[in-house]
PDB file of C-alpha atoms in Angstrom:
ATOM      1  CA  MET A   1       4.134 -11.983 -13.701  1.00 68.00           C
ATOM      2  CA  CYS A   2       1.429  -9.789 -12.300  1.00 89.00           C
ATOM      3  CA  GLN A   3       2.630  -7.241 -10.084  1.00 96.00           C
ATOM      4  CA  TYR A   4       0.917  -5.086  -7.379  1.00 97.00           C
ATOM      5  CA  ILE A   5       0.614  -2.725  -5.202  1.00 96.00           C
ATOM      6  CA  GLU A   6       0.056  -1.257  -2.076  1.00 96.00           C
ATOM      7  CA  THR A   7       0.273   2.211  -1.232  1.00 95.00           C
ATOM      8  CA  ILE A   8       0.419   3.849   1.867  1.00 94.00           C
ATOM      9  CA  ARG A   9       0.696   7.533   4.110  1.00 94.00           C
ATOM     10  CA  VAL A  10       2.636   8.237   6.508  1.00 90.00           C
ATOM     11  CA  VAL A  11       2.737  11.095   9.202  1.00 89.00           C
ATOM     12  CA  ASP A  12       4.940  11.907  11.810  1.00 84.00           C
ATOM     13  CA  GLY A  13       7.192   8.644  10.997  1.00 80.00           C
ATOM     14  CA  CYS A  14       3.384   6.674  11.655  1.00 85.00           C
ATOM     15  CA  ILE A  15       1.438   3.778   9.137  1.00 88.00           C
ATOM     16  CA  CYS A  16      -1.831   5.075   8.290  1.00 91.00           C
ATOM     17  CA  ASN A  17      -4.546   2.336   8.157  1.00 94.00           C
ATOM     18  CA  LEU A  18      -2.009  -0.698   8.564  1.00 93.00           C
ATOM     19  CA  ALA A  19      -4.919  -3.193   9.995  1.00 94.00           C
ATOM     20  CA  TYR A  20      -6.638  -1.996   6.268  1.00 96.00           C
ATOM     21  CA  HIS A  21      -3.020  -3.062   3.752  1.00 96.00           C
ATOM     22  CA  GLU A  22      -2.472  -5.227   5.725  1.00 95.00           C
ATOM     23  CA  GLU A  23      -5.852  -7.369   4.987  1.00 96.00           C
ATOM     24  CA  ARG A  24      -5.958  -6.029   1.345  1.00 96.00           C
ATOM     25  CA  LEU A  25      -2.382  -7.209   0.168  1.00 95.00           C
ATOM     26  CA  ASN A  26      -2.864 -10.453   2.083  1.00 96.00           C
ATOM     27  CA  ARG A  27      -6.612 -10.884   0.303  1.00 96.00           C
ATOM     28  CA  THR A  28      -4.297 -10.339  -2.623  1.00 96.00           C
ATOM     29  CA  ARG A  29      -2.202 -12.841  -2.051  1.00 95.00           C
ATOM     30  CA  LYS A  30      -4.027 -15.666  -1.091  1.00 96.00           C
ATOM     31  CA  GLU A  31      -6.492 -15.102  -3.830  1.00 96.00           C
ATOM     32  CA  MET A  32      -4.519 -13.747  -7.337  1.00 95.00           C
ATOM     33  CA  LEU A  33      -1.040 -15.445  -6.191  1.00 94.00           C
ATOM     34  CA  GLY A  34      -2.094 -18.751  -4.201  1.00 94.00           C
ATOM     35  CA  LEU A  35       0.009 -17.077  -1.007  1.00 94.00           C
ATOM     36  CA  THR A  36      -1.453 -18.877   2.301  1.00 94.00           C
ATOM     37  CA  GLU A  37       1.569 -16.928   4.504  1.00 91.00           C
ATOM     38  CA  PRO A  38       0.262 -13.581   5.535  1.00 91.00           C
ATOM     39  CA  LEU A  39       3.007 -10.874   5.996  1.00 87.00           C
ATOM     40  CA  HIS A  40       2.955  -8.319   8.320  1.00 87.00           C
ATOM     41  CA  ILE A  41       3.958  -5.001   6.672  1.00 85.00           C
ATOM     42  CA  ALA A  42       5.459  -3.558   9.506  1.00 79.00           C
ATOM     43  CA  GLY A  43       8.383  -6.137   9.529  1.00 77.00           C
ATOM     44  CA  LEU A  44       8.753  -6.104   5.853  1.00 71.00           C
ATOM     45  CA  LEU A  45       9.648  -1.936   6.571  1.00 72.00           C
ATOM     46  CA  GLN A  46      11.616  -2.251   9.273  1.00 69.00           C
ATOM     47  CA  SER A  47      14.652  -0.927   7.026  1.00 68.00           C
ATOM     48  CA  VAL A  48      13.733   1.947   6.170  1.00 73.00           C
ATOM     49  CA  SER A  49      13.266   5.115   7.097  1.00 73.00           C
ATOM     50  CA  LEU A  50       9.655   7.274   7.955  1.00 71.00           C
ATOM     51  CA  PRO A  51       9.710  10.781   7.675  1.00 68.00           C
ATOM     52  CA  MET A  52       7.860  13.244   9.513  1.00 67.00           C
ATOM     53  CA  GLU A  53       6.074  14.864   7.144  1.00 78.00           C
ATOM     54  CA  CYS A  54       3.546  13.388   4.939  1.00 86.00           C
ATOM     55  CA  SER A  55       4.382  10.784   2.875  1.00 91.00           C
ATOM     56  CA  LYS A  56       4.288   8.411   0.639  1.00 93.00           C
ATOM     57  CA  LEU A  57       5.328   4.619   1.035  1.00 91.00           C
ATOM     58  CA  ARG A  58       4.348   2.381  -1.825  1.00 93.00           C
ATOM     59  CA  PHE A  59       5.958  -0.635  -2.531  1.00 94.00           C
ATOM     60  CA  VAL A  60       5.128  -4.131  -5.218  1.00 95.00           C
ATOM     61  CA  TYR A  61       5.016  -7.296  -3.865  1.00 94.00           C
ATOM     62  CA  ASP A  62       4.692 -10.643  -6.578  1.00 94.00           C
ATOM     63  CA  LYS A  63       4.454 -14.097  -6.005  1.00 93.00           C
ATOM     64  CA  GLU A  64       8.864 -13.513  -5.592  1.00 91.00           C
ATOM     65  CA  GLY A  65       8.232 -10.783  -2.405  1.00 88.00           C
ATOM     66  CA  ILE A  66       7.968  -7.181  -1.917  1.00 89.00           C
ATOM     67  CA  HIS A  67      10.600  -4.756  -4.478  1.00 89.00           C
ATOM     68  CA  ASP A  68      11.009  -1.417  -4.713  1.00 88.00           C
ATOM     69  CA  ILE A  69       9.283  -0.052  -2.173  1.00 89.00           C
ATOM     70  CA  THR A  70      10.270   4.036  -1.993  1.00 89.00           C
ATOM     71  CA  CYS A  71       8.471   7.099   0.856  1.00 88.00           C
ATOM     72  CA  THR A  72       8.950  10.010  -1.091  1.00 90.00           C
ATOM     73  CA  PRO A  73       7.064  12.999   0.336  1.00 91.00           C
ATOM     74  CA  TYR A  74       3.712  13.414  -0.720  1.00 92.00           C
ATOM     75  CA  ILE A  75       2.458  15.969  -3.831  1.00 91.00           C
ATOM     76  CA  ARG A  76      -1.668  16.452  -3.623  1.00 93.00           C
ATOM     77  CA  LYS A  77      -2.770  16.802  -7.237  1.00 93.00           C
ATOM     78  CA  GLU A  78      -4.692  20.295  -7.388  1.00 95.00           C
ATOM     79  CA  ILE A  79      -8.698  19.127  -9.111  1.00 97.00           C
ATOM     80  CA  ASN A  80     -10.754  21.273  -9.776  1.00 97.00           C
ATOM     81  CA  SER A  81     -13.230  19.255 -12.778  1.00 98.00           C
ATOM     82  CA  LEU A  82     -14.338  16.095 -13.067  1.00 98.00           C
ATOM     83  CA  ARG A  83     -15.064  14.358 -16.850  1.00 98.00           C
ATOM     84  CA  LEU A  84     -18.034  11.626 -16.938  1.00 98.00           C
ATOM     85  CA  VAL A  85     -16.134   8.758 -19.017  1.00 98.00           C
ATOM     86  CA  TYR A  86     -17.747   5.523 -19.560  1.00 98.00           C
ATOM     87  CA  ASP A  87     -16.985   2.037 -19.655  1.00 98.00           C
ATOM     88  CA  ASN A  88     -19.449  -0.856 -20.035  1.00 97.00           C
ATOM     89  CA  ASN A  89     -16.204  -3.492 -19.387  1.00 96.00           C
ATOM     90  CA  ILE A  90     -13.470  -1.431 -17.090  1.00 96.00           C
ATOM     91  CA  SER A  91     -12.459  -4.086 -14.321  1.00 95.00           C
ATOM     92  CA  TYR A  92      -9.876  -2.786 -11.758  1.00 96.00           C
ATOM     93  CA  PRO A  93     -10.663  -4.966  -8.334  1.00 95.00           C
ATOM     94  CA  TYR A  94      -7.483  -5.426  -6.974  1.00 96.00           C
ATOM     95  CA  LYS A  95      -4.159  -2.981  -7.082  1.00 96.00           C
ATOM     96  CA  SER A  96      -2.293  -3.801 -10.315  1.00 96.00           C
ATOM     97  CA  THR A  97       0.292  -2.360 -11.724  1.00 95.00           C
ATOM     98  CA  ASP A  98      -1.526  -2.629 -15.179  1.00 95.00           C
ATOM     99  CA  ARG A  99      -3.414   0.791 -14.956  1.00 96.00           C
ATOM    100  CA  SER A 100      -3.550  -0.060 -19.023  1.00 95.00           C
ATOM    101  CA  GLN A 101      -7.351   0.055 -18.838  1.00 96.00           C
ATOM    102  CA  LEU A 102      -7.258   3.421 -16.622  1.00 97.00           C
ATOM    103  CA  ASN A 103      -4.746   4.901 -18.621  1.00 96.00           C
ATOM    104  CA  GLU A 104      -6.485   4.457 -21.663  1.00 97.00           C
ATOM    105  CA  LEU A 105      -9.696   6.671 -20.245  1.00 98.00           C
ATOM    106  CA  LYS A 106      -6.909   9.435 -19.759  1.00 97.00           C
ATOM    107  CA  LYS A 107      -6.916   9.928 -22.861  1.00 97.00           C
ATOM    108  CA  GLN A 108     -10.673  11.329 -23.123  1.00 97.00           C
ATOM    109  CA  GLN A 109     -10.273  13.859 -19.940  1.00 96.00           C
ATOM    110  CA  GLY A 110      -9.699  16.125 -22.113  1.00 96.00           C
ATOM    111  CA  ASP A 111     -10.182  19.986 -20.067  1.00 96.00           C
ATOM    112  CA  CYS A 112     -11.021  18.402 -17.127  1.00 98.00           C
ATOM    113  CA  ASP A 113      -8.361  17.382 -14.366  1.00 98.00           C
ATOM    114  CA  GLU A 114     -10.219  14.234 -13.768  1.00 98.00           C
ATOM    115  CA  ILE A 115     -11.717  11.356 -14.783  1.00 98.00           C
ATOM    116  CA  LEU A 116     -15.371   9.773 -13.521  1.00 98.00           C
ATOM    117  CA  ILE A 117     -15.945   6.106 -14.455  1.00 98.00           C
ATOM    118  CA  VAL A 118     -19.253   5.011 -15.057  1.00 98.00           C
ATOM    119  CA  ARG A 119     -19.870   1.572 -16.259  1.00 98.00           C
ATOM    120  CA  ASP A 120     -23.419  -0.355 -17.428  1.00 97.00           C
ATOM    121  CA  ASN A 121     -24.677   3.402 -15.925  1.00 98.00           C
ATOM    122  CA  HIS A 122     -23.613   3.528 -12.718  1.00 98.00           C
ATOM    123  CA  LEU A 123     -20.407   5.859 -10.834  1.00 98.00           C
ATOM    124  CA  THR A 124     -17.602   3.935 -10.051  1.00 98.00           C
ATOM    125  CA  ASP A 125     -14.189   6.093  -9.568  1.00 98.00           C
ATOM    126  CA  THR A 126     -11.824   8.570 -10.754  1.00 98.00           C
ATOM    127  CA  SER A 127      -8.108   6.995 -11.975  1.00 98.00           C
ATOM    128  CA  TYR A 128      -7.106   6.661  -8.151  1.00 97.00           C
ATOM    129  CA  THR A 129      -9.853   7.402  -6.551  1.00 98.00           C
ATOM    130  CA  ASN A 130     -12.553   6.721  -4.877  1.00 98.00           C
ATOM    131  CA  ILE A 131     -15.171   8.949  -3.767  1.00 98.00           C
ATOM    132  CA  ALA A 132     -18.627  10.548  -2.765  1.00 98.00           C
ATOM    133  CA  LEU A 133     -20.823  12.158  -2.729  1.00 98.00           C
ATOM    134  CA  TYR A 134     -22.926  14.618  -0.127  1.00 98.00           C
ATOM    135  CA  ASP A 135     -26.489  15.173  -0.033  1.00 97.00           C
ATOM    136  CA  GLY A 136     -26.629  17.847   2.078  1.00 96.00           C
ATOM    137  CA  GLU A 137     -27.321  15.136   5.459  1.00 97.00           C
ATOM    138  CA  GLN A 138     -24.913  12.395   4.195  1.00 97.00           C
ATOM    139  CA  TRP A 139     -21.603  11.208   2.747  1.00 98.00           C
ATOM    140  CA  PHE A 140     -22.453   8.416   0.439  1.00 98.00           C
ATOM    141  CA  THR A 141     -20.104   6.472  -1.505  1.00 98.00           C
ATOM    142  CA  PRO A 142     -21.286   3.862  -4.685  1.00 98.00           C
ATOM    143  CA  SER A 143     -21.681   0.497  -4.050  1.00 98.00           C
ATOM    144  CA  THR A 144     -20.381  -0.392  -7.981  1.00 97.00           C
ATOM    145  CA  PRO A 145     -16.964   0.962  -7.261  1.00 98.00           C
ATOM    146  CA  LEU A 146     -14.010   0.075  -9.013  1.00 97.00           C
ATOM    147  CA  LEU A 147     -11.148  -1.104  -6.858  1.00 97.00           C
ATOM    148  CA  CYS A 148     -12.832  -1.162  -2.792  1.00 96.00           C
ATOM    149  CA  GLY A 149      -9.924   0.881  -1.120  1.00 97.00           C
ATOM    150  CA  THR A 150      -8.592   0.763   2.002  1.00 97.00           C
ATOM    151  CA  MET A 151      -9.858   4.474   3.601  1.00 97.00           C
ATOM    152  CA  ARG A 152     -12.953   3.424   1.683  1.00 98.00           C
ATOM    153  CA  GLN A 153     -13.225   1.058   3.932  1.00 97.00           C
ATOM    154  CA  ARG A 154     -12.550   2.676   6.661  1.00 97.00           C
ATOM    155  CA  LEU A 155     -14.938   4.495   6.376  1.00 98.00           C
ATOM    156  CA  LEU A 156     -17.863   2.319   5.403  1.00 98.00           C
ATOM    157  CA  ASN A 157     -16.360   0.718   8.734  1.00 97.00           C
ATOM    158  CA  CYS A 158     -16.548   4.352  10.607  1.00 97.00           C
ATOM    159  CA  GLY A 159     -19.795   5.086   9.782  1.00 97.00           C
ATOM    160  CA  LEU A 160     -18.533   8.036   7.762  1.00 97.00           C
ATOM    161  CA  ILE A 161     -20.040   7.320   4.668  1.00 98.00           C
ATOM    162  CA  GLN A 162     -23.057   4.824   3.921  1.00 98.00           C
ATOM    163  CA  GLU A 163     -22.605   2.357   0.606  1.00 98.00           C
ATOM    164  CA  ARG A 164     -25.881   3.369  -2.400  1.00 98.00           C
ATOM    165  CA  ASP A 165     -26.529   2.772  -5.869  1.00 97.00           C
ATOM    166  CA  ILE A 166     -25.509   6.167  -7.401  1.00 98.00           C
ATOM    167  CA  MET A 167     -26.339   6.674 -11.067  1.00 98.00           C
ATOM    168  CA  VAL A 168     -25.416   9.522 -13.552  1.00 98.00           C
ATOM    169  CA  SER A 169     -28.918  10.746 -13.689  1.00 98.00           C
ATOM    170  CA  ASP A 170     -28.720  10.749  -9.981  1.00 98.00           C
ATOM    171  CA  ILE A 171     -25.736  13.528  -9.728  1.00 98.00           C
ATOM    172  CA  PRO A 172     -28.119  16.190  -9.805  1.00 98.00           C
ATOM    173  CA  ASP A 173     -29.251  15.020  -6.540  1.00 97.00           C
ATOM    174  CA  TYR A 174     -26.429  15.437  -4.375  1.00 98.00           C
ATOM    175  CA  GLN A 175     -24.050  18.970  -3.658  1.00 98.00           C
ATOM    176  CA  TYR A 176     -20.527  17.523  -3.397  1.00 98.00           C
ATOM    177  CA  ILE A 177     -18.786  15.435  -4.400  1.00 98.00           C
ATOM    178  CA  SER A 178     -15.187  14.328  -2.841  1.00 98.00           C
ATOM    179  CA  LEU A 179     -11.859  12.245  -3.718  1.00 98.00           C
ATOM    180  CA  PHE A 180     -10.611  10.301  -1.145  1.00 98.00           C
ATOM    181  CA  ASN A 181      -7.541   7.194  -1.237  1.00 98.00           C
ATOM    182  CA  ALA A 182      -4.614   5.687   1.209  1.00 97.00           C
ATOM    183  CA  MET A 183      -3.433   9.346   0.528  1.00 97.00           C
ATOM    184  CA  ILE A 184      -6.054  11.477   1.437  1.00 97.00           C
ATOM    185  CA  SER A 185      -9.147  12.436   3.220  1.00 96.00           C
ATOM    186  CA  LEU A 186     -12.564  12.017   3.501  1.00 97.00           C
ATOM    187  CA  GLY A 187     -13.559  16.117   2.500  1.00 95.00           C
ATOM    188  CA  GLU A 188     -10.433  17.311   1.411  1.00 96.00           C
ATOM    189  CA  VAL A 189     -11.037  16.979  -1.871  1.00 97.00           C
ATOM    190  CA  ILE A 190     -14.190  18.377  -2.303  1.00 98.00           C
ATOM    191  CA  LEU A 191     -15.847  19.249  -5.671  1.00 98.00           C
ATOM    192  CA  PRO A 192     -19.152  20.989  -6.260  1.00 98.00           C
ATOM    193  CA  VAL A 193     -20.969  18.128  -8.993  1.00 98.00           C
ATOM    194  CA  ASP A 194     -21.464  21.008 -11.623  1.00 98.00           C
ATOM    195  CA  LYS A 195     -17.465  20.205 -11.638  1.00 98.00           C
ATOM    196  CA  ILE A 196     -18.886  16.797 -13.047  1.00 98.00           C
ATOM    197  CA  LYS A 197     -18.567  17.080 -17.294  1.00 96.00           C
TER     198      LYS A 197
END
């Protein structure tokens, strides 16, 4: 049975970007599981003790409901270099427990800290974050992500990033790359583009 994941940042006992997570959860339930009755995350988590430090709230869901709810302190990985890896057939449009394609690409990481996935010569995502590149004035996120993340959508809605096609050959046109997801804010993990190998 297909299972899906939701990962949410919790700070000072508060769930961050709740509306975006609920929208993704309910869209996935409808499109992939055929379930049209919306779920409200806050109601599901009333029995969960939310810590005061920055934590990662994670749960798995499927047709049978919500499983394996955990809330653990979040420790961010140190990322100082990215390896370009190529796969024109990769697809990961829903946040699923099946990460087999991503795990295969991770094997090509070599001595870099993380991979940056290229599909049809377009930049997409790393194995666990969306990306944005800075041209000296504005942050741009690829219009070809593998997964449309909740933080990505919020940043787009707020006008903090803009979408555009970004090819491998465009990388020298930018100064920095930022990795972000539900747990990592834009600008928290930034590398000069010469750290992309």
